[in-house]
Coordinates of C-alpha atoms in Angstrom, one line a residue:
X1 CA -1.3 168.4 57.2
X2 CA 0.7 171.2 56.3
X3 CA 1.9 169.7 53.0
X4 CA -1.7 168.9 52.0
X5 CA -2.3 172.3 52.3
X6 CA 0.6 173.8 50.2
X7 CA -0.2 170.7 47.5
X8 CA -3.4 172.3 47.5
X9 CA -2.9 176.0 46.9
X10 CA -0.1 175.0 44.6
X11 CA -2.7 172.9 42.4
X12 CA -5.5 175.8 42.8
X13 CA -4.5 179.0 41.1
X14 CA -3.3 177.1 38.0
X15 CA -2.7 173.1 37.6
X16 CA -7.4 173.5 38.7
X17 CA -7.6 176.7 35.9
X18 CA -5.7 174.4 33.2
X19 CA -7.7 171.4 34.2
X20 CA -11.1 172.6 33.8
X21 CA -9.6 174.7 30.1
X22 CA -8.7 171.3 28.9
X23 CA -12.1 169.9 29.9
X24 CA -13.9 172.4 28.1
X25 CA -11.9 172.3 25.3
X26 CA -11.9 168.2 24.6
X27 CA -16.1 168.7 25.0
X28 CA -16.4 171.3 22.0
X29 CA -15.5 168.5 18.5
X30 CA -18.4 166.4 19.8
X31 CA -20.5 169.1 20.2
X32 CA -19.9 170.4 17.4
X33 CA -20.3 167.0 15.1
X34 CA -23.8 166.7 17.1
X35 CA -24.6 169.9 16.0
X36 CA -23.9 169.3 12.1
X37 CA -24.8 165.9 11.7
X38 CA -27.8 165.0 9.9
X39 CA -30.1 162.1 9.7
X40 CA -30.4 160.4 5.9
X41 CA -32.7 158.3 5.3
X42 CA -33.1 156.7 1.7
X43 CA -35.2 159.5 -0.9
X44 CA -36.1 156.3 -2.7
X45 CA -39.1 154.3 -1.8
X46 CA -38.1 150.7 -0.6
X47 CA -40.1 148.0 -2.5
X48 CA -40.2 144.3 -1.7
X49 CA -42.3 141.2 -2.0
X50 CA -45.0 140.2 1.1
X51 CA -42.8 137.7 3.5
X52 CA -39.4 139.5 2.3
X53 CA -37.3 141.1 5.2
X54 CA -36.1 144.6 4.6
X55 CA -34.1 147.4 5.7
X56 CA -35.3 150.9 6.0
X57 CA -31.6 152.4 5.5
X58 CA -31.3 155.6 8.0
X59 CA -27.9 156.9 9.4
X60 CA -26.3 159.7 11.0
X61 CA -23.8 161.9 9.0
X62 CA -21.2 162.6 9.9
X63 CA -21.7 159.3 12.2
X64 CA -21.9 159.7 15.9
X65 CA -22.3 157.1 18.5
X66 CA -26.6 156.7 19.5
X67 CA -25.8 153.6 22.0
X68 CA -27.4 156.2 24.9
X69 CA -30.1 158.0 22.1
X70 CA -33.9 157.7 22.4
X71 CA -34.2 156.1 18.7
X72 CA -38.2 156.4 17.4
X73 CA -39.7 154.4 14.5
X74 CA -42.9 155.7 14.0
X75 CA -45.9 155.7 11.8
X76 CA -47.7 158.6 11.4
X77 CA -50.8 157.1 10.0
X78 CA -51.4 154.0 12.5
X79 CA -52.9 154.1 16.4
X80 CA -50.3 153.2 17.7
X81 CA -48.1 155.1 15.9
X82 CA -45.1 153.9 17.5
X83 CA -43.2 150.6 15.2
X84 CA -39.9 150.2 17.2
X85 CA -38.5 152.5 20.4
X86 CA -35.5 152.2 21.6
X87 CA -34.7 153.8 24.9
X88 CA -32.3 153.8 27.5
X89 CA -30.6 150.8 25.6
X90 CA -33.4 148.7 25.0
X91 CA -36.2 148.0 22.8
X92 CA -39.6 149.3 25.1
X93 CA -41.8 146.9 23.3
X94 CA -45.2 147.8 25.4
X95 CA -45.7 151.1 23.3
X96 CA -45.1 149.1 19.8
X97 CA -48.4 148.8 17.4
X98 CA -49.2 145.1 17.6
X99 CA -49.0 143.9 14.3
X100 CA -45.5 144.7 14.1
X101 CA -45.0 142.4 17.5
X102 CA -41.6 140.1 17.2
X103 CA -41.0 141.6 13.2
X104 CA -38.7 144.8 13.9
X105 CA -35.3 145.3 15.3
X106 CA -32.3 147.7 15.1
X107 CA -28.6 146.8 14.4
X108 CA -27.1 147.5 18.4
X109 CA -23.2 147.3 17.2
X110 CA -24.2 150.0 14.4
X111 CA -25.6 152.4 16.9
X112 CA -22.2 153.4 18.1
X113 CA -21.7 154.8 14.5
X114 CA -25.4 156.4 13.4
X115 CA -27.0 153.7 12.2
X116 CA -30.4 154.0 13.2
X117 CA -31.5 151.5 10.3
X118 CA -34.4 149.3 10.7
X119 CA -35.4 145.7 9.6
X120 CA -38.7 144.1 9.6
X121 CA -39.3 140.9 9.2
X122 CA -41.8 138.7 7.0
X123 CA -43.7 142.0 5.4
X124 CA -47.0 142.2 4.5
X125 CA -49.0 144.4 2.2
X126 CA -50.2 146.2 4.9
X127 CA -47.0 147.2 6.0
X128 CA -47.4 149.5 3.1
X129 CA -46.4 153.3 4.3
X130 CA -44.3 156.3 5.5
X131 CA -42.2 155.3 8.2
X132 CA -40.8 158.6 10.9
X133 CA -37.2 158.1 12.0
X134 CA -36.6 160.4 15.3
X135 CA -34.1 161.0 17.9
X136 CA -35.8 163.7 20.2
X137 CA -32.7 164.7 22.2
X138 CA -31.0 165.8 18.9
X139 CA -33.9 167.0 17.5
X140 CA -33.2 165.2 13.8
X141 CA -36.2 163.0 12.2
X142 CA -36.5 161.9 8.8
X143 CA -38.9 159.7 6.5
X144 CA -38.5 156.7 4.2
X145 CA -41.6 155.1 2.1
X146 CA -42.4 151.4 2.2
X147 CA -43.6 150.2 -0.9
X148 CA -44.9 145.9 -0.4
X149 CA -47.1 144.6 -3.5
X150 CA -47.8 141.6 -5.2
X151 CA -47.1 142.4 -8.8
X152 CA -48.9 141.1 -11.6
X153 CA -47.1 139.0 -14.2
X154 CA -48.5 140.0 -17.9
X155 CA -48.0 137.9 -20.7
X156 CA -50.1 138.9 -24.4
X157 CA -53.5 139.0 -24.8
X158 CA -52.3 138.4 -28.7
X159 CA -51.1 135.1 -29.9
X160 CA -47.2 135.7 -31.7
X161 CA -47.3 134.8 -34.8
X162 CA -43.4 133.7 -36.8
X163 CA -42.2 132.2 -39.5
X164 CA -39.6 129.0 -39.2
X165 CA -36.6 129.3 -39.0
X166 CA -37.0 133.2 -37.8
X167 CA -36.3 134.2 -34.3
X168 CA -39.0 135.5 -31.9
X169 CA -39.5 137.5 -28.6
X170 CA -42.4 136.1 -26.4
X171 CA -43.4 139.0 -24.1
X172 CA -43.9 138.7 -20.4
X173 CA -43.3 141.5 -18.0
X174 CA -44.2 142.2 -14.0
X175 CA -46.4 145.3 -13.4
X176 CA -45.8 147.4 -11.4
X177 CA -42.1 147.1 -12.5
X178 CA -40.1 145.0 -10.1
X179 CA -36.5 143.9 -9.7
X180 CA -36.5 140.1 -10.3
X181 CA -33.2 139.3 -10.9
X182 CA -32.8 137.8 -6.9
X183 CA -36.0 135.9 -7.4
X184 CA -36.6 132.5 -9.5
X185 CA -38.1 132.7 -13.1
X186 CA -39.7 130.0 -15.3
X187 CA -41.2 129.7 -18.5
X188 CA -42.5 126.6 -19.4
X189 CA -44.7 124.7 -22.3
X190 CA -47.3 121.6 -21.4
X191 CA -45.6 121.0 -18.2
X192 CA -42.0 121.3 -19.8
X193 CA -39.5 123.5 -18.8
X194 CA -38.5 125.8 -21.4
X195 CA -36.2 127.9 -19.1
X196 CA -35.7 128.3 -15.8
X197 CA -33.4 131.3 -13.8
X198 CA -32.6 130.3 -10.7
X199 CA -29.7 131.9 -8.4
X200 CA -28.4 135.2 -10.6
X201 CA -27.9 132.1 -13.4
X202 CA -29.9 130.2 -15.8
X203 CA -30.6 126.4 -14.8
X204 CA -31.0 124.5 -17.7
X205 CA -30.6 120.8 -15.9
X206 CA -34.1 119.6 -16.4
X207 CA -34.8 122.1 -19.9
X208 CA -36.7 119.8 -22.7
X209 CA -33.9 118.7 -25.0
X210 CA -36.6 120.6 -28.3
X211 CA -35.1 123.8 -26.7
X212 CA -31.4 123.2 -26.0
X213 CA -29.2 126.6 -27.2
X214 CA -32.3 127.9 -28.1
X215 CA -33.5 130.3 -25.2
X216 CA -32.5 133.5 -23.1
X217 CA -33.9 135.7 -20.6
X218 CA -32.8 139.7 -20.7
X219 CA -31.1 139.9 -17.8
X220 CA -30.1 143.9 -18.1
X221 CA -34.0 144.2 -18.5
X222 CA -34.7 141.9 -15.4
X223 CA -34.1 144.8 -12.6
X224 CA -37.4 146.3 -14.3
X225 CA -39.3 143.1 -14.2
X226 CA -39.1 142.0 -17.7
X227 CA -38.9 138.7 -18.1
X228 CA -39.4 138.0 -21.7
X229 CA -38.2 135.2 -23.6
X230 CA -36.3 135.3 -27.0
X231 CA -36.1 131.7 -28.7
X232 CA -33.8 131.4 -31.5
X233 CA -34.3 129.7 -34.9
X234 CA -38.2 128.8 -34.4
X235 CA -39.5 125.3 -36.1
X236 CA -42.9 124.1 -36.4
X237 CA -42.8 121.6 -32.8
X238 CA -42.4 125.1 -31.0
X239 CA -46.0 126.2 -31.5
X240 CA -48.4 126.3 -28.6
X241 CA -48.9 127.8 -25.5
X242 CA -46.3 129.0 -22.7
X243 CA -46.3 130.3 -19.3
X244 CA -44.1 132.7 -17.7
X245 CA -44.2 132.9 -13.6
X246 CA -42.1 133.9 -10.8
X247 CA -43.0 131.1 -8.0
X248 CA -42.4 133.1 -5.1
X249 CA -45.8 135.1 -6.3
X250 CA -47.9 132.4 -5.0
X251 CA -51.0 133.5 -6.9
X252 CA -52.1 131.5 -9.8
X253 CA -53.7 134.6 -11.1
X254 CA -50.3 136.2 -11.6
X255 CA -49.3 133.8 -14.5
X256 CA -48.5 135.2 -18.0
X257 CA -49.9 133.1 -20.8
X258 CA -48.7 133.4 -24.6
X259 CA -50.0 131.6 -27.3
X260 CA -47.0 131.2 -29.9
X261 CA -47.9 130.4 -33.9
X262 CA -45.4 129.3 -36.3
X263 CA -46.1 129.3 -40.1
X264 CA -44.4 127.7 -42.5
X265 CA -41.5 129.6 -44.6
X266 CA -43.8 129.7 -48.2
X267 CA -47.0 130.8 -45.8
X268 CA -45.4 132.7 -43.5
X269 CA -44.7 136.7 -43.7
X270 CA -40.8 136.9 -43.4
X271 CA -39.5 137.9 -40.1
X272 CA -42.5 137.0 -38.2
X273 CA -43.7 138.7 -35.0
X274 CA -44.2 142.6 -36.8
X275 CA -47.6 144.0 -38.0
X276 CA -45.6 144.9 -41.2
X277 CA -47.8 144.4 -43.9
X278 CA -45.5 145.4 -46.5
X279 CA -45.3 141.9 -48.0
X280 CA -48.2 141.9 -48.5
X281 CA -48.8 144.5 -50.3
X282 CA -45.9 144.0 -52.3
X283 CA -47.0 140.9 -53.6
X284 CA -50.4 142.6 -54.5
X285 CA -48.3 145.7 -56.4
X286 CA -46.4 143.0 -58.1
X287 CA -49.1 141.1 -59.6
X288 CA -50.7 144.8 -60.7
X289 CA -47.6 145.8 -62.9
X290 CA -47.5 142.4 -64.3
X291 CA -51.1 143.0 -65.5
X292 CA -50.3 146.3 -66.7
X293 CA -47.1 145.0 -68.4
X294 CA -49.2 142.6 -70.2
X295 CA -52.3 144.9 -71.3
X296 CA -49.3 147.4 -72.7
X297 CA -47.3 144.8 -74.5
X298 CA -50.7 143.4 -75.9
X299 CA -51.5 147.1 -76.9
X300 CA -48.5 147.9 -78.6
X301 CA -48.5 144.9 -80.6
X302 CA -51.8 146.0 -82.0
X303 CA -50.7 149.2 -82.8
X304 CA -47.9 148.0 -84.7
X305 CA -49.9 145.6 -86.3
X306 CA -51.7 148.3 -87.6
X307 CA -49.1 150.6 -88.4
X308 CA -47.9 148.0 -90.8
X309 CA -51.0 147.0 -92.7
X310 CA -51.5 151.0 -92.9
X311 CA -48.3 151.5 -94.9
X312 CA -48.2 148.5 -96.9
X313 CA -51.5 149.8 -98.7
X314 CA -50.1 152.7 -99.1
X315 CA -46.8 151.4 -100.6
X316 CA -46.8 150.4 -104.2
X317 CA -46.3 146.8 -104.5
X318 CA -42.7 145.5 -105.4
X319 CA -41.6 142.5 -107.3
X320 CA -38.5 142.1 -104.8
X321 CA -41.1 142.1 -101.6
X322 CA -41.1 138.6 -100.4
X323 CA -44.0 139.7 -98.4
X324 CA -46.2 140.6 -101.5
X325 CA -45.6 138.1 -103.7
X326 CA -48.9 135.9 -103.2
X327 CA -50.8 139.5 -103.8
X328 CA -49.1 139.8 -107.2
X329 CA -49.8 136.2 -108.2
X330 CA -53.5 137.6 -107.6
X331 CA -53.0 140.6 -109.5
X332 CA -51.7 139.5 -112.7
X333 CA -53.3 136.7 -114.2
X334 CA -55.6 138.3 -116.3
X335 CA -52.3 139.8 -118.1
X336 CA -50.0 136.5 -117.9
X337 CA -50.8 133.1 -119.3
X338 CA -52.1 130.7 -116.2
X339 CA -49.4 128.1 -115.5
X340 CA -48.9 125.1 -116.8
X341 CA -49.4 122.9 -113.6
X342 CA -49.7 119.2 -115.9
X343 CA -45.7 119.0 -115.8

């Protein structure tokens, strides 16, 4: 008993005062990394497709563990407001709006580093919003915008007009812009493929043989939805009418249609597909100078003409002229005897 005792007021006075030093110390780094972390959520909106999943990307920084956090995904605008809440290590799903029921979750393993990030599944246009990010007993929130549309694909209202042999562009873009280069594209001509992007690659197995090596897509364009179509050294069985479509946009309504003419070389205006009229109006300037060219050769000819009959009246007749020898026969046969024509 006696040693307890002296253990005892040996551990008070210092081993207890450096103990409880040590404690307090080892507390202050992660109170101080609460204190000056921030929540980040993406500034820019997140767009997808209806039925995609996606991630609304939200994280602490610098990252602390929020395994033991109330984590809140809210929206603001909807009764309930609450999407997903995540308390006391689980997901409380009695508060959550219903139609978000069985389509939202949080990553659990990237908790214990900030990540608050939050997937829903199978979106729908009305998911469409400004989604809340909170964790109360840190006080830190943030927002990120949803963006979920069905985007229109737009072909031209104007047929595209080239001549053969020329190359030629045959427009077709999504509005609003979106980033297709994930998704399948097809272009196609009386139920023929033309081209088809499938995979982050063009798939060319089942392309009609008239368009082998003839076609591209723009992929560097492709991340702002435009899916045009350039077609290379254009003949006469390439005419008709195309359609450009995206098959994951269900809709029939968001089909681009483009009606493509091709003219003949001596018809056609020379590198097709421009409003350029110039050659045109070259060809009219042309035929004008040539008329003018004619009416001013045919003008100084007459002049000259004239010039010439002027001076020869005024010239006195001379017997070496070769030009004026019938006009002296006339002029002298009162004064010479007439010729003997008998021989």
């Amino acid at each position: 008993m006696s040693s307890l005792r002296s253990t005892v007021s040996v551990l008070h006075p210092e081993i207890m005062m450096e103990f409880i030093i040590v404690v307090l110390l080892s507390s202050l780094p992660a109170v101080g990394v609460t204190a000056n972390s921030q929540l980040i959520c993406s500034h820019q909106p997140i767009t997808a497709l209806p039925g995609d999943d996606v991630i609304l990307p939200c994280h602490l920084e610098p990252p602390i563990s929020v395994s033991d956090e109330t984590v809140e995904w809210t929206r603001p605008d909807l009764d309930p407001k609450y999407i997903h809440l995540h308390q006391d290590g689980r997901f409380i799903y009695k508060t959550q709006n219903p139609s978000y029921n069985l389509r939202t979750g949080l990553f659990m393993d990237g908790l214990m580093t900030g990540n608050v990030s939050m997937k829903i599944s199978k979106v729908k246009v009305s998911d469409t919003g400004r989604y809340q990010c909170a964790l109360p007993s840190l006080q830190k929130e943030a927002s990120i915008q949803l963006i979920v549309r069905e985007p229109k694909v737009i072909g031209s209202d104007k047929p595209v007009t080239v001549t053969v042999g020329d190359n030629v562009i045959l427009p077709c873009q999504l509005e609003p812009p979106f980033d297709v280069t994930t998704l399948t594209v097809e272009w196609t001509r009386d139920g023929k493929y033309v081209h088809v992007y499938r995979s982050r690659k063009d798939y060319l197995t089942d392309q009609d043989e008239n368009f082998r090596n003839r076609t591209s897509l723009f992929y560097e364009e492709m991340i702002r939805g435009n899916i045009s179509l350039k077609l290379t050294n254009v003949t006469e069985l390439d005419a008709g009418s195309y359609t450009c479509s995206v098959p994951k946009l269900e809709s029939q309504v968001w089909r681009g249609f483009i009606n493509l003419t091709v003219e003949p070389v001596e018809n056609g205006n020379k590198g097709g597909q421009t409003d350029d009229t110039s050659g045109g109006t070259g060809a009219i300037t042309g035929i004008a100078l040539g008329v003018i060219a004619v009416i001013a050769i045919v003008a100084v000819a007459v002049l000259m003409k004239r010039r010439k009959i002027t001076g020869q009246q005024r010239e006195a007749p001379r017997d070496n002229d070769a030009v004026t020898i019938p006009m002296l026969n006339i002029n002298t046969t009162t004064d010479c005897a007439t010729p003997n024509t008998t021989g």
